[in-house]
Amino acid sequence: MSVKPPVISVILSTYNNINWLEKTLWSYTYQSHKDFQLIVADDGSDSDIKELIERFKVENALDILHIWQKGNGSDKAKILNKAILASNADYILLSEGNCLATSDFVESHLAKRQKGYFLSGGHLKLPMDVSKIISKEAIETQQCFDKKWLRANGLRRSFKTRKLTARGLQAKVLNA
């Protein structure tokens, strides 16, 4: 009996950032679109990353594939190529192991895909003190993506914070 491949593979590059990778993996457990494969492209991390991924595979309903190569974090392109080859989906979404995904992240990418096009996205780099206080609960409730919550926890106003929560016409204008 053959298993139907997932619609999309999300590839996360990482190197020895277990705390940030854990938060990122939590964000993928709360996706509105569930039919995706998660591939962690690991450029030589210590065994604690492997242990984290194995724990997530047991505790969550995520389809995670860990692609590891011996290295020191300096050959990202090579591990990404290996991860792309390991994918069994028709559509690939590349991200980082320290970037949290909103609950509609995968769904939004799928809705905007077009054959023959590359879709590029952005990110909002948070100050370290704000990043450190983001908990599993803040990710689950999505409050860590809320401008008011971010400001209350130390994020200064900027143009990029507008893009974080923009929807509809405002999002189209800001992304133009």
JSON list of C-alpha atoms in Angstrom, two decimals:
[
{"chain": "A", "resi": 1, "resn": "MET", "atom": "CA", "xyz": [0.00, 0.00, 0.00]},
{"chain": "A", "resi": 2, "resn": "SER", "atom": "CA", "xyz": [1.48, 3.35, -1.02]},
{"chain": "A", "resi": 3, "resn": "VAL", "atom": "CA", "xyz": [1.36, 6.39, 1.21]},
{"chain": "A", "resi": 4, "resn": "LYS", "atom": "CA", "xyz": [0.25, 9.66, -0.38]},
{"chain": "A", "resi": 5, "resn": "PRO", "atom": "CA", "xyz": [3.09, 12.20, -0.27]},
{"chain": "A", "resi": 6, "resn": "PRO", "atom": "CA", "xyz": [2.46, 15.47, 1.58]},
{"chain": "A", "resi": 7, "resn": "VAL", "atom": "CA", "xyz": [1.42, 18.54, -0.38]},
{"chain": "A", "resi": 8, "resn": "ILE", "atom": "CA", "xyz": [4.38, 20.57, 0.86]},
{"chain": "A", "resi": 9, "resn": "SER", "atom": "CA", "xyz": [7.77, 20.07, 2.49]},
{"chain": "A", "resi": 10, "resn": "VAL", "atom": "CA", "xyz": [8.91, 22.74, 4.91]},
{"chain": "A", "resi": 11, "resn": "ILE", "atom": "CA", "xyz": [12.70, 22.74, 5.18]},
{"chain": "A", "resi": 12, "resn": "LEU", "atom": "CA", "xyz": [14.27, 24.35, 8.24]},
{"chain": "A", "resi": 13, "resn": "SER", "atom": "CA", "xyz": [18.01, 24.94, 8.27]},
{"chain": "A", "resi": 14, "resn": "THR", "atom": "CA", "xyz": [19.74, 24.73, 11.64]},
{"chain": "A", "resi": 15, "resn": "TYR", "atom": "CA", "xyz": [23.06, 24.45, 13.41]},
{"chain": "A", "resi": 16, "resn": "ASN", "atom": "CA", "xyz": [23.34, 24.00, 17.20]},
{"chain": "A", "resi": 17, "resn": "ASN", "atom": "CA", "xyz": [20.40, 26.26, 18.12]},
{"chain": "A", "resi": 18, "resn": "ILE", "atom": "CA", "xyz": [18.32, 23.86, 20.19]},
{"chain": "A", "resi": 19, "resn": "ASN", "atom": "CA", "xyz": [16.31, 26.49, 22.12]},
{"chain": "A", "resi": 20, "resn": "TRP", "atom": "CA", "xyz": [15.28, 28.36, 18.98]},
{"chain": "A", "resi": 21, "resn": "LEU", "atom": "CA", "xyz": [14.64, 25.17, 16.99]},
{"chain": "A", "resi": 22, "resn": "GLU", "atom": "CA", "xyz": [12.35, 23.91, 19.76]},
{"chain": "A", "resi": 23, "resn": "LYS", "atom": "CA", "xyz": [10.27, 27.11, 19.61]},
{"chain": "A", "resi": 24, "resn": "THR", "atom": "CA", "xyz": [10.16, 26.85, 15.83]},
{"chain": "A", "resi": 25, "resn": "LEU", "atom": "CA", "xyz": [8.99, 23.23, 15.99]},
{"chain": "A", "resi": 26, "resn": "TRP", "atom": "CA", "xyz": [6.24, 24.25, 18.42]},
{"chain": "A", "resi": 27, "resn": "SER", "atom": "CA", "xyz": [5.06, 26.81, 15.86]},
{"chain": "A", "resi": 28, "resn": "TYR", "atom": "CA", "xyz": [4.66, 24.06, 13.26]},
{"chain": "A", "resi": 29, "resn": "THR", "atom": "CA", "xyz": [2.55, 21.92, 15.62]},
{"chain": "A", "resi": 30, "resn": "TYR", "atom": "CA", "xyz": [-0.13, 24.64, 15.50]},
{"chain": "A", "resi": 31, "resn": "GLN", "atom": "CA", "xyz": [-0.43, 25.03, 11.72]},
{"chain": "A", "resi": 32, "resn": "SER", "atom": "CA", "xyz": [-3.95, 25.32, 10.28]},
{"chain": "A", "resi": 33, "resn": "HIS", "atom": "CA", "xyz": [-2.84, 23.24, 7.26]},
{"chain": "A", "resi": 34, "resn": "LYS", "atom": "CA", "xyz": [-1.64, 19.86, 8.56]},
{"chain": "A", "resi": 35, "resn": "ASP", "atom": "CA", "xyz": [-0.61, 18.06, 5.34]},
{"chain": "A", "resi": 36, "resn": "PHE", "atom": "CA", "xyz": [3.09, 18.90, 5.28]},
{"chain": "A", "resi": 37, "resn": "GLN", "atom": "CA", "xyz": [6.41, 17.23, 5.82]},
{"chain": "A", "resi": 38, "resn": "LEU", "atom": "CA", "xyz": [8.92, 19.01, 8.04]},
{"chain": "A", "resi": 39, "resn": "ILE", "atom": "CA", "xyz": [12.58, 18.49, 7.14]},
{"chain": "A", "resi": 40, "resn": "VAL", "atom": "CA", "xyz": [15.28, 19.73, 9.50]},
{"chain": "A", "resi": 41, "resn": "ALA", "atom": "CA", "xyz": [18.43, 20.42, 7.46]},
{"chain": "A", "resi": 42, "resn": "ASP", "atom": "CA", "xyz": [21.16, 20.16, 10.07]},
{"chain": "A", "resi": 43, "resn": "ASP", "atom": "CA", "xyz": [24.70, 21.26, 9.22]},
{"chain": "A", "resi": 44, "resn": "GLY", "atom": "CA", "xyz": [26.54, 19.27, 11.89]},
{"chain": "A", "resi": 45, "resn": "SER", "atom": "CA", "xyz": [24.78, 20.03, 15.16]},
{"chain": "A", "resi": 46, "resn": "ASP", "atom": "CA", "xyz": [25.51, 18.09, 18.33]},
{"chain": "A", "resi": 47, "resn": "SER", "atom": "CA", "xyz": [23.35, 15.10, 19.29]},
{"chain": "A", "resi": 48, "resn": "ASP", "atom": "CA", "xyz": [20.97, 17.24, 21.39]},
{"chain": "A", "resi": 49, "resn": "ILE", "atom": "CA", "xyz": [19.28, 18.46, 18.18]},
{"chain": "A", "resi": 50, "resn": "LYS", "atom": "CA", "xyz": [18.67, 14.86, 17.11]},
{"chain": "A", "resi": 51, "resn": "GLU", "atom": "CA", "xyz": [17.25, 14.08, 20.57]},
{"chain": "A", "resi": 52, "resn": "LEU", "atom": "CA", "xyz": [14.92, 17.10, 20.37]},
{"chain": "A", "resi": 53, "resn": "ILE", "atom": "CA", "xyz": [13.64, 16.00, 16.96]},
{"chain": "A", "resi": 54, "resn": "GLU", "atom": "CA", "xyz": [13.09, 12.42, 18.15]},
{"chain": "A", "resi": 55, "resn": "ARG", "atom": "CA", "xyz": [11.16, 13.71, 21.17]},
{"chain": "A", "resi": 56, "resn": "PHE", "atom": "CA", "xyz": [8.99, 15.92, 18.93]},
{"chain": "A", "resi": 57, "resn": "LYS", "atom": "CA", "xyz": [8.25, 12.98, 16.64]},
{"chain": "A", "resi": 58, "resn": "VAL", "atom": "CA", "xyz": [6.92, 11.01, 19.63]},
{"chain": "A", "resi": 59, "resn": "GLU", "atom": "CA", "xyz": [5.06, 13.82, 21.40]},
{"chain": "A", "resi": 60, "resn": "ASN", "atom": "CA", "xyz": [3.52, 15.59, 18.38]},
{"chain": "A", "resi": 61, "resn": "ALA", "atom": "CA", "xyz": [1.80, 14.63, 15.17]},
{"chain": "A", "resi": 62, "resn": "LEU", "atom": "CA", "xyz": [4.52, 16.18, 13.03]},
{"chain": "A", "resi": 63, "resn": "ASP", "atom": "CA", "xyz": [6.04, 14.30, 10.11]},
{"chain": "A", "resi": 64, "resn": "ILE", "atom": "CA", "xyz": [9.69, 15.24, 10.72]},
{"chain": "A", "resi": 65, "resn": "LEU", "atom": "CA", "xyz": [12.71, 14.11, 8.76]},
{"chain": "A", "resi": 66, "resn": "HIS", "atom": "CA", "xyz": [16.16, 14.97, 10.14]},
{"chain": "A", "resi": 67, "resn": "ILE", "atom": "CA", "xyz": [18.84, 15.37, 7.47]},
{"chain": "A", "resi": 68, "resn": "TRP", "atom": "CA", "xyz": [22.25, 15.72, 9.12]},
{"chain": "A", "resi": 69, "resn": "GLN", "atom": "CA", "xyz": [25.71, 16.15, 7.72]},
{"chain": "A", "resi": 70, "resn": "LYS", "atom": "CA", "xyz": [29.04, 16.28, 9.46]},
{"chain": "A", "resi": 71, "resn": "GLY", "atom": "CA", "xyz": [30.03, 19.91, 9.54]},
{"chain": "A", "resi": 72, "resn": "ASN", "atom": "CA", "xyz": [30.45, 23.04, 11.58]},
{"chain": "A", "resi": 73, "resn": "GLY", "atom": "CA", "xyz": [27.58, 25.22, 10.41]},
{"chain": "A", "resi": 74, "resn": "SER", "atom": "CA", "xyz": [29.47, 26.63, 7.45]},
{"chain": "A", "resi": 75, "resn": "ASP", "atom": "CA", "xyz": [27.96, 24.62, 4.59]},
{"chain": "A", "resi": 76, "resn": "LYS", "atom": "CA", "xyz": [24.29, 25.57, 4.65]},
{"chain": "A", "resi": 77, "resn": "ALA", "atom": "CA", "xyz": [23.86, 25.32, 0.86]},
{"chain": "A", "resi": 78, "resn": "LYS", "atom": "CA", "xyz": [25.03, 21.70, 0.82]},
{"chain": "A", "resi": 79, "resn": "ILE", "atom": "CA", "xyz": [22.66, 20.57, 3.60]},
{"chain": "A", "resi": 80, "resn": "LEU", "atom": "CA", "xyz": [19.76, 22.45, 2.01]},
{"chain": "A", "resi": 81, "resn": "ASN", "atom": "CA", "xyz": [20.41, 20.63, -1.27]},
{"chain": "A", "resi": 82, "resn": "LYS", "atom": "CA", "xyz": [20.38, 17.29, 0.60]},
{"chain": "A", "resi": 83, "resn": "ALA", "atom": "CA", "xyz": [17.10, 18.24, 2.30]},
{"chain": "A", "resi": 84, "resn": "ILE", "atom": "CA", "xyz": [15.51, 19.25, -1.01]},
{"chain": "A", "resi": 85, "resn": "LEU", "atom": "CA", "xyz": [16.50, 15.89, -2.50]},
{"chain": "A", "resi": 86, "resn": "ALA", "atom": "CA", "xyz": [14.97, 14.11, 0.53]},
{"chain": "A", "resi": 87, "resn": "SER", "atom": "CA", "xyz": [11.65, 15.89, 0.08]},
{"chain": "A", "resi": 88, "resn": "ASN", "atom": "CA", "xyz": [8.77, 13.90, -1.33]},
{"chain": "A", "resi": 89, "resn": "ALA", "atom": "CA", "xyz": [6.41, 16.83, -1.92]},
{"chain": "A", "resi": 90, "resn": "ASP", "atom": "CA", "xyz": [5.75, 18.85, -5.07]},
{"chain": "A", "resi": 91, "resn": "TYR", "atom": "CA", "xyz": [6.17, 22.17, -3.27]},
{"chain": "A", "resi": 92, "resn": "ILE", "atom": "CA", "xyz": [9.02, 23.27, -1.01]},
{"chain": "A", "resi": 93, "resn": "LEU", "atom": "CA", "xyz": [9.03, 26.05, 1.56]},
{"chain": "A", "resi": 94, "resn": "LEU", "atom": "CA", "xyz": [12.44, 27.06, 2.92]},
{"chain": "A", "resi": 95, "resn": "SER", "atom": "CA", "xyz": [12.77, 28.69, 6.33]},
{"chain": "A", "resi": 96, "resn": "GLU", "atom": "CA", "xyz": [15.14, 28.84, 9.27]},
{"chain": "A", "resi": 97, "resn": "GLY", "atom": "CA", "xyz": [15.29, 26.85, 12.48]},
{"chain": "A", "resi": 98, "resn": "ASN", "atom": "CA", "xyz": [14.99, 30.06, 14.47]},
{"chain": "A", "resi": 99, "resn": "CYS", "atom": "CA", "xyz": [11.96, 31.58, 12.69]},
{"chain": "A", "resi": 100, "resn": "LEU", "atom": "CA", "xyz": [8.57, 31.11, 14.26]},
{"chain": "A", "resi": 101, "resn": "ALA", "atom": "CA", "xyz": [5.70, 30.45, 11.89]},
{"chain": "A", "resi": 102, "resn": "THR", "atom": "CA", "xyz": [2.25, 31.96, 12.38]},
{"chain": "A", "resi": 103, "resn": "SER", "atom": "CA", "xyz": [-0.51, 29.33, 12.45]},
{"chain": "A", "resi": 104, "resn": "ASP", "atom": "CA", "xyz": [-1.48, 30.14, 8.85]},
{"chain": "A", "resi": 105, "resn": "PHE", "atom": "CA", "xyz": [2.08, 30.19, 7.50]},
{"chain": "A", "resi": 106, "resn": "VAL", "atom": "CA", "xyz": [1.92, 26.94, 5.51]},
{"chain": "A", "resi": 107, "resn": "GLU", "atom": "CA", "xyz": [-1.67, 27.58, 4.42]},
{"chain": "A", "resi": 108, "resn": "SER", "atom": "CA", "xyz": [-0.78, 31.09, 3.19]},
{"chain": "A", "resi": 109, "resn": "HIS", "atom": "CA", "xyz": [2.16, 29.84, 1.14]},
{"chain": "A", "resi": 110, "resn": "LEU", "atom": "CA", "xyz": [0.03, 27.16, -0.47]},
{"chain": "A", "resi": 111, "resn": "ALA", "atom": "CA", "xyz": [-2.72, 29.66, -1.29]},
{"chain": "A", "resi": 112, "resn": "LYS", "atom": "CA", "xyz": [-0.23, 31.96, -3.04]},
{"chain": "A", "resi": 113, "resn": "ARG", "atom": "CA", "xyz": [1.74, 29.34, -4.96]},
{"chain": "A", "resi": 114, "resn": "GLN", "atom": "CA", "xyz": [1.83, 29.47, -8.75]},
{"chain": "A", "resi": 115, "resn": "LYS", "atom": "CA", "xyz": [3.55, 27.08, -11.10]},
{"chain": "A", "resi": 116, "resn": "GLY", "atom": "CA", "xyz": [6.83, 28.52, -12.38]},
{"chain": "A", "resi": 117, "resn": "TYR", "atom": "CA", "xyz": [7.16, 31.16, -9.64]},
{"chain": "A", "resi": 118, "resn": "PHE", "atom": "CA", "xyz": [9.30, 31.50, -6.53]},
{"chain": "A", "resi": 119, "resn": "LEU", "atom": "CA", "xyz": [7.51, 33.02, -3.54]},
{"chain": "A", "resi": 120, "resn": "SER", "atom": "CA", "xyz": [9.65, 35.11, -1.23]},
{"chain": "A", "resi": 121, "resn": "GLY", "atom": "CA", "xyz": [8.69, 36.09, 2.29]},
{"chain": "A", "resi": 122, "resn": "GLY", "atom": "CA", "xyz": [10.06, 38.26, 5.04]},
{"chain": "A", "resi": 123, "resn": "HIS", "atom": "CA", "xyz": [10.63, 38.10, 8.74]},
{"chain": "A", "resi": 124, "resn": "LEU", "atom": "CA", "xyz": [10.68, 40.34, 11.77]},
{"chain": "A", "resi": 125, "resn": "LYS", "atom": "CA", "xyz": [13.90, 40.02, 13.73]},
{"chain": "A", "resi": 126, "resn": "LEU", "atom": "CA", "xyz": [13.10, 40.41, 17.40]},
{"chain": "A", "resi": 127, "resn": "PRO", "atom": "CA", "xyz": [15.47, 41.76, 20.04]},
{"chain": "A", "resi": 128, "resn": "MET", "atom": "CA", "xyz": [16.99, 38.93, 22.09]},
{"chain": "A", "resi": 129, "resn": "ASP", "atom": "CA", "xyz": [15.17, 39.93, 25.30]},
{"chain": "A", "resi": 130, "resn": "VAL", "atom": "CA", "xyz": [11.80, 39.66, 23.52]},
{"chain": "A", "resi": 131, "resn": "SER", "atom": "CA", "xyz": [12.75, 36.39, 21.82]},
{"chain": "A", "resi": 132, "resn": "LYS", "atom": "CA", "xyz": [13.74, 34.77, 25.10]},
{"chain": "A", "resi": 133, "resn": "ILE", "atom": "CA", "xyz": [10.35, 35.34, 26.75]},
{"chain": "A", "resi": 134, "resn": "ILE", "atom": "CA", "xyz": [8.34, 33.66, 23.98]},
{"chain": "A", "resi": 135, "resn": "SER", "atom": "CA", "xyz": [6.92, 30.50, 25.51]},
{"chain": "A", "resi": 136, "resn": "LYS", "atom": "CA", "xyz": [5.16, 27.48, 24.09]},
{"chain": "A", "resi": 137, "resn": "GLU", "atom": "CA", "xyz": [1.87, 28.97, 25.32]},
{"chain": "A", "resi": 138, "resn": "ALA", "atom": "CA", "xyz": [2.57, 32.29, 23.57]},
{"chain": "A", "resi": 139, "resn": "ILE", "atom": "CA", "xyz": [3.14, 30.36, 20.35]},
{"chain": "A", "resi": 140, "resn": "GLU", "atom": "CA", "xyz": [0.06, 28.16, 20.80]},
{"chain": "A", "resi": 141, "resn": "THR", "atom": "CA", "xyz": [-2.21, 31.16, 21.47]},
{"chain": "A", "resi": 142, "resn": "GLN", "atom": "CA", "xyz": [-0.42, 33.15, 18.74]},
{"chain": "A", "resi": 143, "resn": "GLN", "atom": "CA", "xyz": [-0.03, 36.10, 21.11]},
{"chain": "A", "resi": 144, "resn": "CYS", "atom": "CA", "xyz": [3.69, 36.27, 20.29]},
{"chain": "A", "resi": 145, "resn": "PHE", "atom": "CA", "xyz": [2.62, 37.49, 16.81]},
{"chain": "A", "resi": 146, "resn": "ASP", "atom": "CA", "xyz": [0.38, 40.22, 18.23]},
{"chain": "A", "resi": 147, "resn": "LYS", "atom": "CA", "xyz": [1.77, 43.76, 17.97]},
{"chain": "A", "resi": 148, "resn": "LYS", "atom": "CA", "xyz": [0.35, 44.78, 21.34]},
{"chain": "A", "resi": 149, "resn": "TRP", "atom": "CA", "xyz": [1.88, 41.76, 23.08]},
{"chain": "A", "resi": 150, "resn": "LEU", "atom": "CA", "xyz": [5.22, 42.36, 21.39]},
{"chain": "A", "resi": 151, "resn": "ARG", "atom": "CA", "xyz": [5.22, 46.05, 22.32]},
{"chain": "A", "resi": 152, "resn": "ALA", "atom": "CA", "xyz": [4.21, 45.26, 25.90]},
{"chain": "A", "resi": 153, "resn": "ASN", "atom": "CA", "xyz": [7.21, 42.93, 26.05]},
{"chain": "A", "resi": 154, "resn": "GLY", "atom": "CA", "xyz": [9.76, 45.41, 24.73]},
{"chain": "A", "resi": 155, "resn": "LEU", "atom": "CA", "xyz": [9.51, 45.58, 20.95]},
{"chain": "A", "resi": 156, "resn": "ARG", "atom": "CA", "xyz": [9.86, 49.10, 19.60]},
{"chain": "A", "resi": 157, "resn": "ARG", "atom": "CA", "xyz": [7.57, 50.38, 16.85]},
{"chain": "A", "resi": 158, "resn": "SER", "atom": "CA", "xyz": [8.88, 50.08, 13.30]},
{"chain": "A", "resi": 159, "resn": "PHE", "atom": "CA", "xyz": [7.66, 49.73, 9.73]},
{"chain": "A", "resi": 160, "resn": "LYS", "atom": "CA", "xyz": [8.23, 45.97, 9.91]},
{"chain": "A", "resi": 161, "resn": "THR", "atom": "CA", "xyz": [5.82, 45.55, 12.82]},
{"chain": "A", "resi": 162, "resn": "ARG", "atom": "CA", "xyz": [3.03, 46.77, 10.51]},
{"chain": "A", "resi": 163, "resn": "LYS", "atom": "CA", "xyz": [3.80, 43.98, 8.06]},
{"chain": "A", "resi": 164, "resn": "LEU", "atom": "CA", "xyz": [3.64, 41.38, 10.84]},
{"chain": "A", "resi": 165, "resn": "THR", "atom": "CA", "xyz": [-0.12, 41.58, 11.30]},
{"chain": "A", "resi": 166, "resn": "ALA", "atom": "CA", "xyz": [-1.28, 43.21, 8.06]},
{"chain": "A", "resi": 167, "resn": "ARG", "atom": "CA", "xyz": [-4.16, 41.44, 6.31]},
{"chain": "A", "resi": 168, "resn": "GLY", "atom": "CA", "xyz": [-6.15, 41.97, 3.12]},
{"chain": "A", "resi": 169, "resn": "LEU", "atom": "CA", "xyz": [-5.58, 45.23, 1.22]},
{"chain": "A", "resi": 170, "resn": "GLN", "atom": "CA", "xyz": [-3.07, 46.54, 3.78]},
{"chain": "A", "resi": 171, "resn": "ALA", "atom": "CA", "xyz": [-0.94, 43.41, 3.34]},
{"chain": "A", "resi": 172, "resn": "LYS", "atom": "CA", "xyz": [-1.05, 43.73, -0.47]},
{"chain": "A", "resi": 173, "resn": "VAL", "atom": "CA", "xyz": [0.04, 47.37, -0.32]},
{"chain": "A", "resi": 174, "resn": "LEU", "atom": "CA", "xyz": [2.87, 46.66, 2.16]},
{"chain": "A", "resi": 175, "resn": "ASN", "atom": "CA", "xyz": [4.08, 43.68, 0.11]},
{"chain": "A", "resi": 176, "resn": "ALA", "atom": "CA", "xyz": [3.95, 45.49, -3.25]}
]
